[in-house]
Each structure stands twice: as structure tokens, then as C-alpha cells.
Amino acid sequence: MADGLGVAAQVDFPLPSAYVWKVFNVLKPDLPERSHFEKQAMAWKLMRLLPELKDEPACAGIARYLENDPDGVRCYELAHEIADEFDQYLVYRPDWILNWEQGLDDVEGTDVSIHPWQPLIWRALVEDSKRLGNSLEHRARLTSSLESIVATEGQRLSSLPKRLFVFGIAALPGGYWDVLNAISSHIDVHF
């Protein structure tokens, strides 16, 4: 850019997930700077919760995996794997997450009999976050209410740069497209 224009300054290159969270932060300033449901935060909470939940009938597979784990290495690894899976669900399967929060275990497109622990552990994670006083807002919930948030708080988007250029992205999740589409009436979005 500097070679072509003579100068380049104040250029920011956020990844899509970071930019989407920044948009949510602009629209809802009461949100934490980082989501309490981002992968690392979930992993540490899960590391504490998994030993407590392993005796639940739905968590029999987890209990077997955590047997003979005196130093907690298996629990640490499993917590990170589950956090990664939940992080993917927040982006690509927000409907599953939102249904689980409403107590619906058998969601279209899932076979709960294969992984009956997932809805149980997600709800435990949400309850733990509530008990800790963490924000319960996450990408799935925010994206589902995006239209109404932008309708009421859209003027706040004026604090974002006037133009956004999206490039070098082979694919974007549907929720990210929704965010870019919602903000495009307030700032120029270029692909």
C-alpha cells in the first residue's frame, strides 16, 4: 500500500471472528472486550466442570476417558477439544446452541444418542458462567438478535471505520455474512 500510495497508516487486519465481536461490542458497549464463550475461556471452565459432570448418565463416555487421570492431563486435553467443538457450533450451528439453552436436546441434524453429553455440558457451561457473573452473550445469541440490535443501536456503527474491505477469505460462516450485511447499510463493505 505504501509503495502504491506513498503512505500507509492506521491499517488494521482483523480476522473475521475478531471483527464480528468488535461490531457486537460497538453495538452493545456493555459486552466484555472478549467473550466469556471464546475457546480459551470455555476450556478453563470445562476443565473445572468435567470432573463434576462425569457421573451424569449422559457423560459415561467422558467418565471412561477421564479414568486414571491423576495429573489432569486428559481432562485438560478433553476440555480444550470440547471448547473447540462448542466454538465451532457457535459459528456454524448456532441453532443447536440456542435450542440446547432452551432445554431442547434433540435438534434437527443431530443424533443425541451419539453425543448425549453435549447439550448437558453446554447448559452446565452457561449455568457456570451465570454463577460467575459472566456475560451470557455469545455469538449465537447476538447473531440471532442482530436485526433488532442494529435497528435500535445502528447509529453506534458510525464509530467504525467508514469502509471495510474483506479479502483473502475463501469462505465465511452464515452468521458472519449476516453481520456484514447488517452493517453494510451504515458503512461501505467491499469484497
Short mmCIF file of C-alpha atoms in Angstrom, two decimals:
data_model
loop_
_atom_site.label_atom_id
_atom_site.label_comp_id
_atom_site.label_asym_id
_atom_site.label_seq_id
_atom_site.Cartn_x
_atom_site.Cartn_y
_atom_site.Cartn_z
CA MET A 1 0.00 0.00 0.00
CA ALA A 2 2.80 2.39 0.87
CA ASP A 3 4.56 1.62 -2.44
CA GLY A 4 1.41 2.38 -4.41
CA LEU A 5 0.03 5.30 -2.42
CA GLY A 6 3.18 6.74 -0.91
CA VAL A 7 2.00 6.14 2.66
CA ALA A 8 0.10 3.53 4.67
CA ALA A 9 -1.11 4.23 8.19
CA GLN A 10 -3.76 3.10 10.64
CA VAL A 11 -4.43 -0.11 8.72
CA ASP A 12 -5.97 -2.90 10.74
CA PHE A 13 -6.23 -6.53 9.57
CA PRO A 14 -8.56 -8.33 12.00
CA LEU A 15 -9.66 -11.89 11.42
CA PRO A 16 -13.39 -12.25 10.71
CA SER A 17 -14.26 -13.56 14.18
CA ALA A 18 -12.43 -10.69 15.89
CA TYR A 19 -14.11 -8.13 13.63
CA VAL A 20 -17.57 -9.60 14.24
CA TRP A 21 -17.04 -9.43 18.02
CA LYS A 22 -15.83 -5.81 17.61
CA VAL A 23 -19.07 -4.99 15.77
CA PHE A 24 -21.08 -6.53 18.61
CA ASN A 25 -19.00 -4.52 21.11
CA VAL A 26 -19.78 -1.32 19.23
CA LEU A 27 -23.49 -2.14 19.11
CA LYS A 28 -23.61 -3.26 22.75
CA PRO A 29 -20.90 -1.45 24.73
CA ASP A 30 -21.83 -3.38 27.88
CA LEU A 31 -20.37 -6.56 26.35
CA PRO A 32 -16.97 -7.65 27.64
CA GLU A 33 -14.00 -6.91 25.41
CA ARG A 34 -13.60 -10.66 24.92
CA SER A 35 -16.46 -13.11 25.01
CA HIS A 36 -16.74 -15.37 28.04
CA PHE A 37 -17.62 -18.04 25.48
CA GLU A 38 -14.45 -17.81 23.46
CA LYS A 39 -12.48 -21.01 23.18
CA GLN A 40 -9.85 -20.43 25.88
CA ALA A 41 -12.34 -19.19 28.46
CA MET A 42 -14.63 -22.17 27.81
CA ALA A 43 -11.72 -24.62 28.04
CA TRP A 44 -10.73 -23.47 31.53
CA LYS A 45 -14.31 -23.57 32.77
CA LEU A 46 -14.79 -27.02 31.25
CA MET A 47 -11.64 -28.27 32.91
CA ARG A 48 -13.25 -27.47 36.23
CA LEU A 49 -16.73 -28.72 35.25
CA LEU A 50 -15.91 -32.05 33.56
CA PRO A 51 -14.89 -33.90 36.74
CA GLU A 52 -18.14 -32.72 38.37
CA LEU A 53 -20.29 -33.82 35.41
CA LYS A 54 -18.67 -37.15 34.60
CA ASP A 55 -21.06 -39.04 36.92
CA GLU A 56 -24.11 -37.92 34.91
CA PRO A 57 -25.55 -40.86 32.91
CA ALA A 58 -25.19 -38.90 29.65
CA CYS A 59 -21.47 -38.42 30.38
CA ALA A 60 -20.49 -42.10 30.66
CA GLY A 61 -18.03 -41.77 27.77
CA ILE A 62 -16.39 -38.78 29.41
CA ALA A 63 -16.13 -40.67 32.70
CA ARG A 64 -14.36 -43.55 30.93
CA TYR A 65 -11.97 -41.16 29.24
CA LEU A 66 -11.12 -39.40 32.49
CA GLU A 67 -10.36 -42.64 34.38
CA ASN A 68 -6.77 -42.89 35.59
CA ASP A 69 -6.02 -39.21 35.05
CA PRO A 70 -4.24 -38.29 38.30
CA ASP A 71 -2.38 -35.30 36.88
CA GLY A 72 -5.38 -33.94 34.92
CA VAL A 73 -3.70 -34.06 31.51
CA ARG A 74 -6.59 -35.95 29.90
CA CYS A 75 -9.09 -33.54 31.45
CA TYR A 76 -7.09 -30.58 30.13
CA GLU A 77 -6.95 -32.05 26.61
CA LEU A 78 -10.62 -33.03 26.61
CA ALA A 79 -11.71 -29.62 27.89
CA HIS A 80 -9.84 -27.96 25.02
CA GLU A 81 -11.32 -30.37 22.45
CA ILE A 82 -14.86 -29.77 23.71
CA ALA A 83 -14.27 -25.99 23.82
CA ASP A 84 -13.08 -26.13 20.22
CA GLU A 85 -16.20 -28.09 19.23
CA PHE A 86 -18.51 -25.66 21.03
CA ASP A 87 -16.67 -22.73 19.42
CA GLN A 88 -17.40 -24.28 16.01
CA TYR A 89 -21.06 -24.74 16.98
CA LEU A 90 -21.30 -21.07 18.00
CA VAL A 91 -20.22 -20.15 14.46
CA TYR A 92 -21.65 -22.91 12.26
CA ARG A 93 -24.50 -24.38 14.35
CA PRO A 94 -25.91 -21.51 16.41
CA ASP A 95 -29.36 -23.11 16.20
CA TRP A 96 -28.10 -26.14 18.14
CA ILE A 97 -26.63 -23.95 20.88
CA LEU A 98 -29.77 -21.83 21.20
CA ASN A 99 -32.01 -24.91 21.28
CA TRP A 100 -29.84 -26.57 23.92
CA GLU A 101 -30.16 -23.45 26.05
CA GLN A 102 -33.93 -23.77 25.79
CA GLY A 103 -33.74 -27.37 27.01
CA LEU A 104 -34.20 -29.00 23.60
CA ASP A 105 -31.69 -31.83 23.31
CA ASP A 106 -32.87 -33.47 20.10
CA VAL A 107 -32.13 -30.82 17.50
CA GLU A 108 -32.68 -31.36 13.79
CA GLY A 109 -29.44 -32.51 12.21
CA THR A 110 -28.08 -34.07 15.40
CA ASP A 111 -28.25 -37.54 16.82
CA VAL A 112 -28.26 -37.00 20.57
CA SER A 113 -27.84 -40.73 21.16
CA ILE A 114 -24.30 -40.46 19.76
CA HIS A 115 -23.25 -37.50 21.92
CA PRO A 116 -25.85 -37.13 24.69
CA TRP A 117 -23.36 -35.20 26.83
CA GLN A 118 -23.13 -32.17 24.53
CA PRO A 119 -26.41 -30.41 25.48
CA LEU A 120 -25.86 -31.25 29.15
CA ILE A 121 -22.32 -29.85 29.20
CA TRP A 122 -23.31 -26.75 27.21
CA ARG A 123 -26.07 -25.96 29.71
CA ALA A 124 -23.65 -26.56 32.60
CA LEU A 125 -21.21 -24.15 30.96
CA VAL A 126 -23.93 -21.49 30.66
CA GLU A 127 -25.04 -22.04 34.27
CA ASP A 128 -21.45 -21.80 35.46
CA SER A 129 -20.99 -18.55 33.54
CA LYS A 130 -24.18 -17.21 35.10
CA ARG A 131 -22.99 -18.20 38.58
CA LEU A 132 -19.66 -16.46 37.96
CA GLY A 133 -21.44 -13.29 36.85
CA ASN A 134 -20.04 -13.56 33.32
CA SER A 135 -21.90 -12.12 30.37
CA LEU A 136 -24.14 -14.78 28.84
CA GLU A 137 -24.00 -13.11 25.44
CA HIS A 138 -22.24 -15.17 22.80
CA ARG A 139 -22.04 -15.10 19.01
CA ALA A 140 -25.04 -17.38 18.50
CA ARG A 141 -27.32 -15.32 20.72
CA LEU A 142 -26.07 -11.99 19.38
CA THR A 143 -26.37 -13.06 15.76
CA SER A 144 -29.92 -14.30 16.31
CA SER A 145 -30.93 -10.87 17.62
CA LEU A 146 -28.71 -8.89 15.23
CA GLU A 147 -31.54 -7.35 13.23
CA SER A 148 -33.19 -5.82 16.29
CA ILE A 149 -29.85 -4.69 17.76
CA VAL A 150 -28.91 -2.88 14.54
CA ALA A 151 -32.42 -1.38 14.31
CA THR A 152 -32.15 0.13 17.79
CA GLU A 153 -28.40 0.76 18.07
CA GLY A 154 -27.30 1.18 14.43
CA GLN A 155 -26.18 4.78 14.98
CA ARG A 156 -23.30 3.41 17.08
CA LEU A 157 -21.79 1.87 13.95
CA SER A 158 -20.61 5.36 12.95
CA SER A 159 -17.66 4.80 15.30
CA LEU A 160 -16.39 2.05 12.97
CA PRO A 161 -14.17 2.94 10.00
CA LYS A 162 -16.23 4.21 7.06
CA ARG A 163 -15.09 1.36 4.80
CA LEU A 164 -14.42 -2.33 5.30
CA PHE A 165 -12.53 -4.38 2.72
CA VAL A 166 -12.90 -8.14 3.01
CA PHE A 167 -10.32 -10.08 1.01
CA GLY A 168 -8.37 -13.31 1.07
CA ILE A 169 -11.31 -15.18 2.60
CA ALA A 170 -12.30 -18.38 0.82
CA ALA A 171 -15.48 -18.88 2.86
CA LEU A 172 -17.41 -17.16 5.64
CA PRO A 173 -19.95 -18.68 8.02
CA GLY A 174 -23.55 -17.60 7.57
CA GLY A 175 -23.60 -15.61 10.81
CA TYR A 176 -20.61 -13.54 9.67
CA TRP A 177 -22.38 -12.79 6.38
CA ASP A 178 -25.39 -11.67 8.41
CA VAL A 179 -23.23 -9.26 10.41
CA LEU A 180 -21.55 -7.83 7.30
CA ASN A 181 -24.92 -7.45 5.61
CA ALA A 182 -26.41 -5.75 8.67
CA ILE A 183 -23.60 -3.20 8.95
CA SER A 184 -23.49 -2.54 5.19
CA SER A 185 -26.36 -0.07 5.49
CA HIS A 186 -24.13 2.02 7.79
CA ILE A 187 -20.62 1.53 6.37
CA ASP A 188 -19.26 0.54 2.96
CA VAL A 189 -18.45 -3.16 2.85
CA HIS A 190 -16.31 -4.27 -0.12
CA PHE A 191 -15.45 -7.84 -1.17
#
